[in-house]
Tab-separated table of C-alpha atoms in Angstrom:
chain	number	residue	atom	x	y	z
A	1	MET	CA	30.183	-13.640	2.680
A	2	ALA	CA	26.955	-15.161	4.029
A	3	LEU	CA	24.885	-17.465	1.851
A	4	VAL	CA	21.125	-17.796	1.950
A	5	VAL	CA	19.959	-21.302	1.009
A	6	SER	CA	16.285	-21.854	0.242
A	7	ARG	CA	14.035	-24.617	-0.996
A	8	SER	CA	12.575	-23.306	-4.244
A	9	SER	CA	8.930	-23.709	-5.225
A	10	LEU	CA	10.285	-24.689	-8.644
A	11	HIS	CA	10.875	-28.334	-9.393
A	12	LEU	CA	11.607	-30.726	-12.212
A	13	PRO	CA	8.592	-32.477	-13.768
A	14	VAL	CA	10.505	-35.797	-13.401
A	15	PRO	CA	13.252	-36.513	-10.847
A	16	THR	CA	16.499	-36.178	-12.788
A	17	THR	CA	20.180	-36.353	-11.979
A	18	ARG	CA	23.393	-35.730	-13.964
A	19	ALA	CA	21.712	-33.252	-16.342
A	20	VAL	CA	22.998	-30.019	-17.866
A	21	ALA	CA	21.520	-26.656	-16.926
A	22	PHE	CA	21.352	-23.420	-18.959
A	23	ALA	CA	19.562	-20.137	-18.302
A	24	THR	CA	17.634	-17.553	-20.248
A	25	ASP	CA	16.392	-14.261	-18.809
A	26	SER	CA	13.231	-15.917	-17.575
A	27	SER	CA	13.761	-19.684	-17.447
A	28	LEU	CA	16.009	-22.550	-16.542
A	29	ILE	CA	16.687	-24.969	-19.410
A	30	ILE	CA	17.538	-28.535	-18.343
A	31	ALA	CA	18.895	-30.954	-20.963
A	32	GLY	CA	19.415	-34.680	-20.762
A	33	GLY	CA	20.276	-36.489	-17.549
A	34	LEU	CA	19.378	-39.711	-15.830
A	35	THR	CA	15.929	-40.631	-14.509
A	36	SER	CA	14.592	-43.787	-12.873
A	37	SER	CA	13.757	-44.956	-16.433
A	38	GLY	CA	17.287	-44.410	-17.745
A	39	THR	CA	19.090	-41.763	-19.762
A	40	THR	CA	16.763	-39.075	-21.144
A	41	GLY	CA	17.031	-36.777	-24.139
A	42	ARG	CA	14.337	-34.366	-22.955
A	43	VAL	CA	14.970	-30.622	-22.862
A	44	VAL	CA	12.782	-29.058	-20.188
A	45	ARG	CA	11.992	-25.374	-19.677
A	46	ILE	CA	11.297	-24.266	-16.078
A	47	PRO	CA	10.046	-20.644	-15.887
A	48	ILE	CA	11.573	-18.773	-12.941
A	49	ASP	CA	8.230	-17.032	-12.291
A	50	GLY	CA	6.682	-20.340	-11.250
A	51	GLN	CA	4.710	-21.141	-14.383
A	52	PRO	CA	4.474	-24.878	-15.198
A	53	ALA	CA	7.519	-26.615	-16.605
A	54	SER	CA	7.276	-27.991	-20.152
A	55	THR	CA	9.252	-30.113	-22.571
A	56	VAL	CA	10.616	-27.829	-25.289
A	57	GLY	CA	12.932	-30.086	-27.256
A	58	ARG	CA	14.946	-33.254	-27.382
A	59	LEU	CA	18.604	-34.109	-27.701
A	60	ALA	CA	19.609	-35.940	-30.858
A	61	HIS	CA	21.592	-38.266	-28.595
A	62	PRO	CA	20.282	-38.748	-25.035
A	63	VAL	CA	23.146	-38.327	-22.565
A	64	HIS	CA	23.934	-37.918	-18.894
A	65	ASP	CA	27.196	-36.838	-17.225
A	66	ALA	CA	27.745	-34.288	-19.997
A	67	ALA	CA	28.873	-30.661	-19.677
A	68	GLY	CA	27.104	-27.576	-20.940
A	69	VAL	CA	28.121	-24.081	-22.091
A	70	GLN	CA	26.394	-21.111	-23.632
A	71	LEU	CA	28.646	-20.027	-26.494
A	72	LEU	CA	27.961	-17.561	-29.282
A	73	GLY	CA	24.287	-17.513	-28.370
A	74	SER	CA	23.979	-21.309	-28.502
A	75	MET	CA	23.404	-23.805	-25.708
A	76	LEU	CA	25.891	-26.668	-26.285
A	77	VAL	CA	25.861	-30.069	-24.596
A	78	LEU	CA	29.361	-31.544	-24.666
A	79	GLY	CA	30.097	-35.263	-24.458
A	80	GLY	CA	28.418	-37.379	-21.814
A	81	GLY	CA	26.988	-40.760	-22.631
A	82	ALA	CA	24.348	-43.405	-22.080
A	83	SER	CA	25.620	-46.982	-22.183
A	84	THR	CA	29.023	-45.719	-23.410
A	85	GLN	CA	30.810	-42.380	-23.512
A	86	ASP	CA	30.190	-40.068	-26.470
A	87	ALA	CA	31.995	-37.253	-28.267
A	88	TRP	CA	28.952	-35.401	-29.553
A	89	VAL	CA	28.637	-31.625	-29.343
A	90	GLN	CA	24.882	-31.059	-29.396
A	91	ARG	CA	23.257	-27.700	-29.940
A	92	VAL	CA	19.985	-27.323	-27.981
A	93	VAL	CA	17.229	-25.906	-30.160
A	94	ALA	CA	14.039	-24.860	-28.336
A	95	GLY	CA	10.946	-26.475	-29.824
A	96	ALA	CA	12.908	-28.917	-31.923
A	97	ARG	CA	15.366	-31.800	-31.914
A	98	SER	CA	18.953	-30.666	-31.255
A	99	ASP	CA	21.512	-30.725	-34.013
A	100	VAL	CA	25.146	-31.870	-33.854
A	101	PRO	CA	27.525	-29.210	-35.126
A	102	GLY	CA	30.705	-30.979	-34.054
A	103	GLN	CA	32.465	-33.540	-31.876
A	104	LEU	CA	35.060	-33.565	-29.125
A	105	PRO	CA	38.447	-34.920	-30.249
A	106	VAL	CA	37.654	-38.137	-28.336
A	107	SER	CA	34.738	-39.488	-26.343
A	108	ARG	CA	34.508	-37.886	-22.911
A	109	ALA	CA	31.952	-38.060	-20.074
A	110	ASP	CA	32.011	-36.928	-16.426
A	111	LEU	CA	33.549	-33.624	-17.590
A	112	GLY	CA	33.199	-29.941	-16.822
A	113	ALA	CA	33.112	-26.921	-19.110
A	114	VAL	CA	33.093	-23.146	-18.627
A	115	VAL	CA	33.169	-20.089	-20.824
A	116	VAL	CA	36.119	-17.699	-20.588
A	117	GLY	CA	35.938	-14.733	-22.934
A	118	SER	CA	34.854	-16.030	-26.321
A	119	GLU	CA	35.913	-19.634	-25.763
A	120	ALA	CA	34.583	-22.698	-24.008
A	121	ILE	CA	37.128	-24.559	-21.854
A	122	VAL	CA	36.682	-28.302	-21.387
A	123	VAL	CA	38.262	-29.869	-18.310
A	124	GLY	CA	38.324	-33.345	-16.791
A	125	GLY	CA	36.271	-36.371	-17.602
A	126	GLY	CA	37.295	-39.257	-19.776
A	127	ALA	CA	36.234	-42.603	-21.132
A	128	SER	CA	36.480	-46.252	-20.037
A	129	GLY	CA	37.055	-45.142	-16.459
A	130	ARG	CA	40.224	-43.226	-17.298
A	131	ALA	CA	40.535	-39.463	-16.855
A	132	ASP	CA	41.785	-37.363	-19.759
A	133	PRO	CA	44.416	-34.785	-18.643
A	134	ARG	CA	43.986	-32.532	-21.659
A	135	VAL	CA	42.341	-29.127	-21.134
A	136	LEU	CA	40.655	-28.104	-24.406
A	137	ALA	CA	39.513	-24.792	-25.801
A	138	THR	CA	37.000	-24.084	-28.597
A	139	SER	CA	35.437	-20.959	-29.989
A	140	ASP	CA	32.757	-22.717	-32.033
A	141	GLY	CA	32.161	-26.229	-30.628
A	142	ILE	CA	33.687	-27.678	-33.762
A	143	HIS	CA	37.418	-27.007	-33.602
A	144	PHE	CA	39.308	-27.832	-30.389
A	145	ARG	CA	42.861	-27.235	-29.286
A	146	VAL	CA	44.856	-28.366	-26.220
A	147	VAL	CA	45.719	-25.444	-23.949
A	148	ALA	CA	47.100	-27.288	-20.888
A	149	ARG	CA	47.214	-30.603	-19.080
A	150	LEU	CA	46.046	-31.395	-15.567
A	151	PRO	CA	48.855	-32.708	-13.335
A	152	VAL	CA	46.210	-34.859	-11.628
A	153	PRO	CA	43.632	-35.973	-14.249
A	154	VAL	CA	40.172	-36.247	-12.723
A	155	ARG	CA	36.565	-37.080	-13.534
A	156	TYR	CA	33.508	-35.756	-11.671
A	157	ALA	CA	35.293	-32.559	-10.588
A	158	ALA	CA	33.563	-29.228	-9.844
A	159	VAL	CA	34.829	-26.849	-12.537
A	160	ALA	CA	34.384	-23.066	-12.421
A	161	ALA	CA	35.975	-19.989	-14.014
A	162	VAL	CA	36.879	-16.698	-12.370
A	163	GLY	CA	38.599	-14.258	-14.739
A	164	ASN	CA	41.212	-16.125	-16.775
A	165	THR	CA	41.553	-18.917	-14.206
A	166	VAL	CA	39.709	-22.190	-14.372
A	167	ILE	CA	39.406	-23.786	-10.925
A	168	VAL	CA	39.102	-27.580	-10.695
A	169	VAL	CA	37.856	-28.721	-7.302
A	170	GLY	CA	38.213	-32.338	-6.204
A	171	GLY	CA	37.179	-35.114	-8.578
A	172	THR	CA	37.986	-38.765	-9.017
A	173	SER	CA	41.518	-39.789	-10.101
A	174	SER	CA	42.883	-43.216	-10.960
A	175	ALA	CA	43.623	-43.596	-7.238
A	176	GLY	CA	40.119	-42.540	-6.071
A	177	ASP	CA	38.574	-39.272	-4.962
A	178	VAL	CA	40.964	-36.387	-4.334
A	179	ALA	CA	41.027	-33.329	-2.048
A	180	LEU	CA	43.022	-31.205	-4.435
A	181	ILE	CA	42.257	-27.823	-5.979
A	182	GLN	CA	43.920	-27.376	-9.399
A	183	ALA	CA	44.051	-24.028	-11.183
A	184	VAL	CA	44.424	-23.601	-14.932
A	185	ASP	CA	46.038	-20.268	-15.927
A	186	LEU	CA	44.782	-19.805	-19.462
A	187	ARG	CA	47.069	-16.873	-20.188
A	188	ARG	CA	50.185	-18.932	-19.453
A	189	GLY	CA	48.817	-22.331	-20.404
A	190	THR	CA	49.891	-23.783	-17.059
A	191	VAL	CA	48.177	-25.802	-14.337
A	192	ALA	CA	49.169	-26.113	-10.704
A	193	VAL	CA	47.848	-27.712	-7.550
A	194	VAL	CA	47.018	-24.615	-5.495
A	195	GLY	CA	45.068	-25.851	-2.482
A	196	ARG	CA	43.345	-28.630	-0.615
A	197	LEU	CA	39.824	-29.336	0.574
A	198	PRO	CA	39.044	-30.524	4.126
A	199	GLN	CA	38.414	-33.987	2.666
A	200	SER	CA	38.234	-35.681	-0.709
A	201	LEU	CA	35.249	-34.714	-2.830
A	202	SER	CA	33.626	-35.702	-6.139
A	203	HIS	CA	30.263	-35.327	-7.912
A	204	ALA	CA	29.780	-31.804	-6.456
A	205	THR	CA	28.199	-28.832	-8.268
A	206	PRO	CA	30.095	-25.522	-8.716
A	207	LEU	CA	28.343	-22.115	-8.775
A	208	VAL	CA	30.136	-18.753	-8.987
A	209	ILE	CA	28.160	-16.399	-6.725
A	210	GLY	CA	29.380	-13.038	-5.499
A	211	GLY	CA	32.808	-13.555	-6.998
A	212	VAL	CA	33.545	-16.783	-5.095
A	213	VAL	CA	33.228	-20.412	-6.075
A	214	VAL	CA	30.512	-22.209	-4.140
A	215	VAL	CA	30.791	-26.006	-4.252
A	216	ALA	CA	27.505	-27.697	-3.365
A	217	GLY	CA	26.955	-31.228	-2.151
A	218	GLY	CA	28.850	-34.078	-3.763
A	219	ARG	CA	30.241	-37.321	-2.413
A	220	HIS	CA	32.976	-38.282	0.051
A	221	ASP	CA	33.911	-41.975	0.202
A	222	GLY	CA	30.593	-42.709	-1.527
A	223	ARG	CA	28.570	-40.802	1.064
A	224	VAL	CA	26.272	-38.052	-0.283
A	225	LEU	CA	26.872	-34.667	1.360
A	226	ASP	CA	24.736	-31.636	2.235
A	227	ARG	CA	27.691	-29.310	2.688
A	228	LEU	CA	28.407	-25.984	0.943
A	229	LEU	CA	32.069	-25.074	0.510
A	230	GLU	CA	33.358	-21.626	-0.441
A	231	VAL	CA	36.625	-21.384	-2.422
A	232	ASP	CA	38.284	-17.966	-2.529
A	233	PRO	CA	39.582	-17.541	-6.100
A	234	ALA	CA	42.349	-15.177	-4.948
A	235	THR	CA	43.893	-17.343	-2.262
A	236	PHE	CA	42.236	-20.759	-2.947
A	237	SER	CA	41.435	-20.975	0.741
A	238	VAL	CA	38.368	-23.069	1.612
A	239	ARG	CA	35.702	-22.685	4.255
A	240	ILE	CA	32.416	-24.417	5.085
A	241	ALA	CA	29.776	-21.873	4.058
A	242	GLY	CA	26.510	-23.638	4.965
A	243	ARG	CA	24.312	-26.629	4.394
A	244	LEU	CA	21.813	-27.674	1.768
A	245	PRO	CA	18.228	-28.613	2.807
A	246	GLY	CA	19.207	-32.220	2.106
A	247	ALA	CA	22.170	-34.187	0.863
A	248	ARG	CA	22.639	-34.444	-2.885
A	249	SER	CA	25.251	-35.068	-5.521
A	250	ASP	CA	25.389	-34.682	-9.324
A	251	ALA	CA	22.952	-31.756	-9.453
A	252	ALA	CA	22.873	-29.428	-12.442
A	253	GLY	CA	23.819	-25.864	-11.587
A	254	VAL	CA	23.316	-22.449	-13.108
A	255	VAL	CA	23.412	-18.823	-11.910
A	256	VAL	CA	20.759	-16.255	-12.942
A	257	ASP	CA	21.061	-12.618	-11.770
A	258	GLY	CA	23.363	-13.557	-8.936
A	259	VAL	CA	21.178	-16.419	-7.681
A	260	GLY	CA	22.425	-19.977	-7.972
A	261	TYR	CA	20.001	-22.761	-8.845
A	262	LEU	CA	20.808	-26.319	-7.875
A	263	VAL	CA	18.614	-28.521	-10.027
A	264	GLY	CA	17.810	-32.168	-9.349
A	265	GLY	CA	20.662	-34.463	-8.496
A	266	GLU	CA	20.584	-37.616	-6.437
A	267	ALA	CA	20.739	-39.079	-2.983
A	268	ALA	CA	19.424	-42.619	-2.839
A	269	HIS	CA	17.388	-41.842	-6.006
A	270	PRO	CA	17.119	-39.022	-8.548
A	271	LEU	CA	15.590	-35.816	-7.158
A	272	ALA	CA	13.136	-33.269	-8.555
A	273	ALA	CA	13.896	-30.535	-6.020
A	274	ILE	CA	15.467	-27.191	-6.901
A	275	THR	CA	17.437	-25.231	-4.304
A	276	THR	CA	18.418	-21.556	-4.552
A	277	ILE	CA	21.635	-20.094	-3.149
A	278	ALA	CA	22.188	-16.338	-2.895
A	279	VAL	CA	24.336	-13.828	-1.051
A	280	SER	CA	22.661	-12.085	1.901
C-alpha cells in the first residue's frame, strides 16, 4: 500500500499540541490541548472545505493529553489533565460549554481510546508517572469495567482498533520507551506482545487507513521523528511507509472518508499545521 502525504491548506488558528480530534461529515473538531499559553479548553471547528476555523465551544475542564471517542452520537473527551491528571469524562457540545456525564474509575492522562462495536475501549496512560495496566470498556462514558490488563503497562502509546483487536504500539513504560506491539483480543479478554518496532517509540499518532494502522511521527530517545510506520493488523509486521513534511509528535489524529488528518502536534514548539495522509 502506497501512502500519499500532503501539507493541507487547513491549519489550526493557534498552534496546539496534545489535543483531541473528532470529525463530522464536513469538519474537524479539535478539543483541548496545550498551546504556548498553557492548557486550553477551546473547542475549534475546522471546515474541511477550507472555510475559516472558529471556536464553537469550551471544555468544562481544560485538559491536554486526553483521549477522545465518538460514542452514541456524542464526542467524549476522556481524562487528560492540566497541572495534575484528571478523571473527567467530558461531552463536547457545539456552541456551548461541555458537560461532564461521568468519570473514569481513577485519574488517567497520556491514554488512548478507540470504539469497537458499541463500546469505547480505554488503554494505557496513568497518573503520577505510573502507567495503569487496566484496559477498560464503557458503553456510555459513565460505567466502566475492566476487560484485560496490559502485560507491559504504557503511557503515550499509539492505540488503534481493527475489528475486535485493539493494537497498542510503543509507548513509555516504567523502564522508558518501548518497541513493543501489544494486541488486546476483546473477545477473549487477553493481551499479548505480538511484535516489535524497528526502535522504541512514544508520543506517535495512530490512524487506520485502508485497513492498516499508520503510526505517524512520535519520539525516539526524546528525538522528534518524521517517519510513518505501517503495521499490518493480520501479521503485526512493520514497515517504514513514508515521511511527514516535518518531524512532529503528539499530534491529534482523525480519519474522514479514508483520509487521515494529522492536526497540530509539536517539534520544538506547538504546531498549527495539518497534514493529510491517504492511500494512492
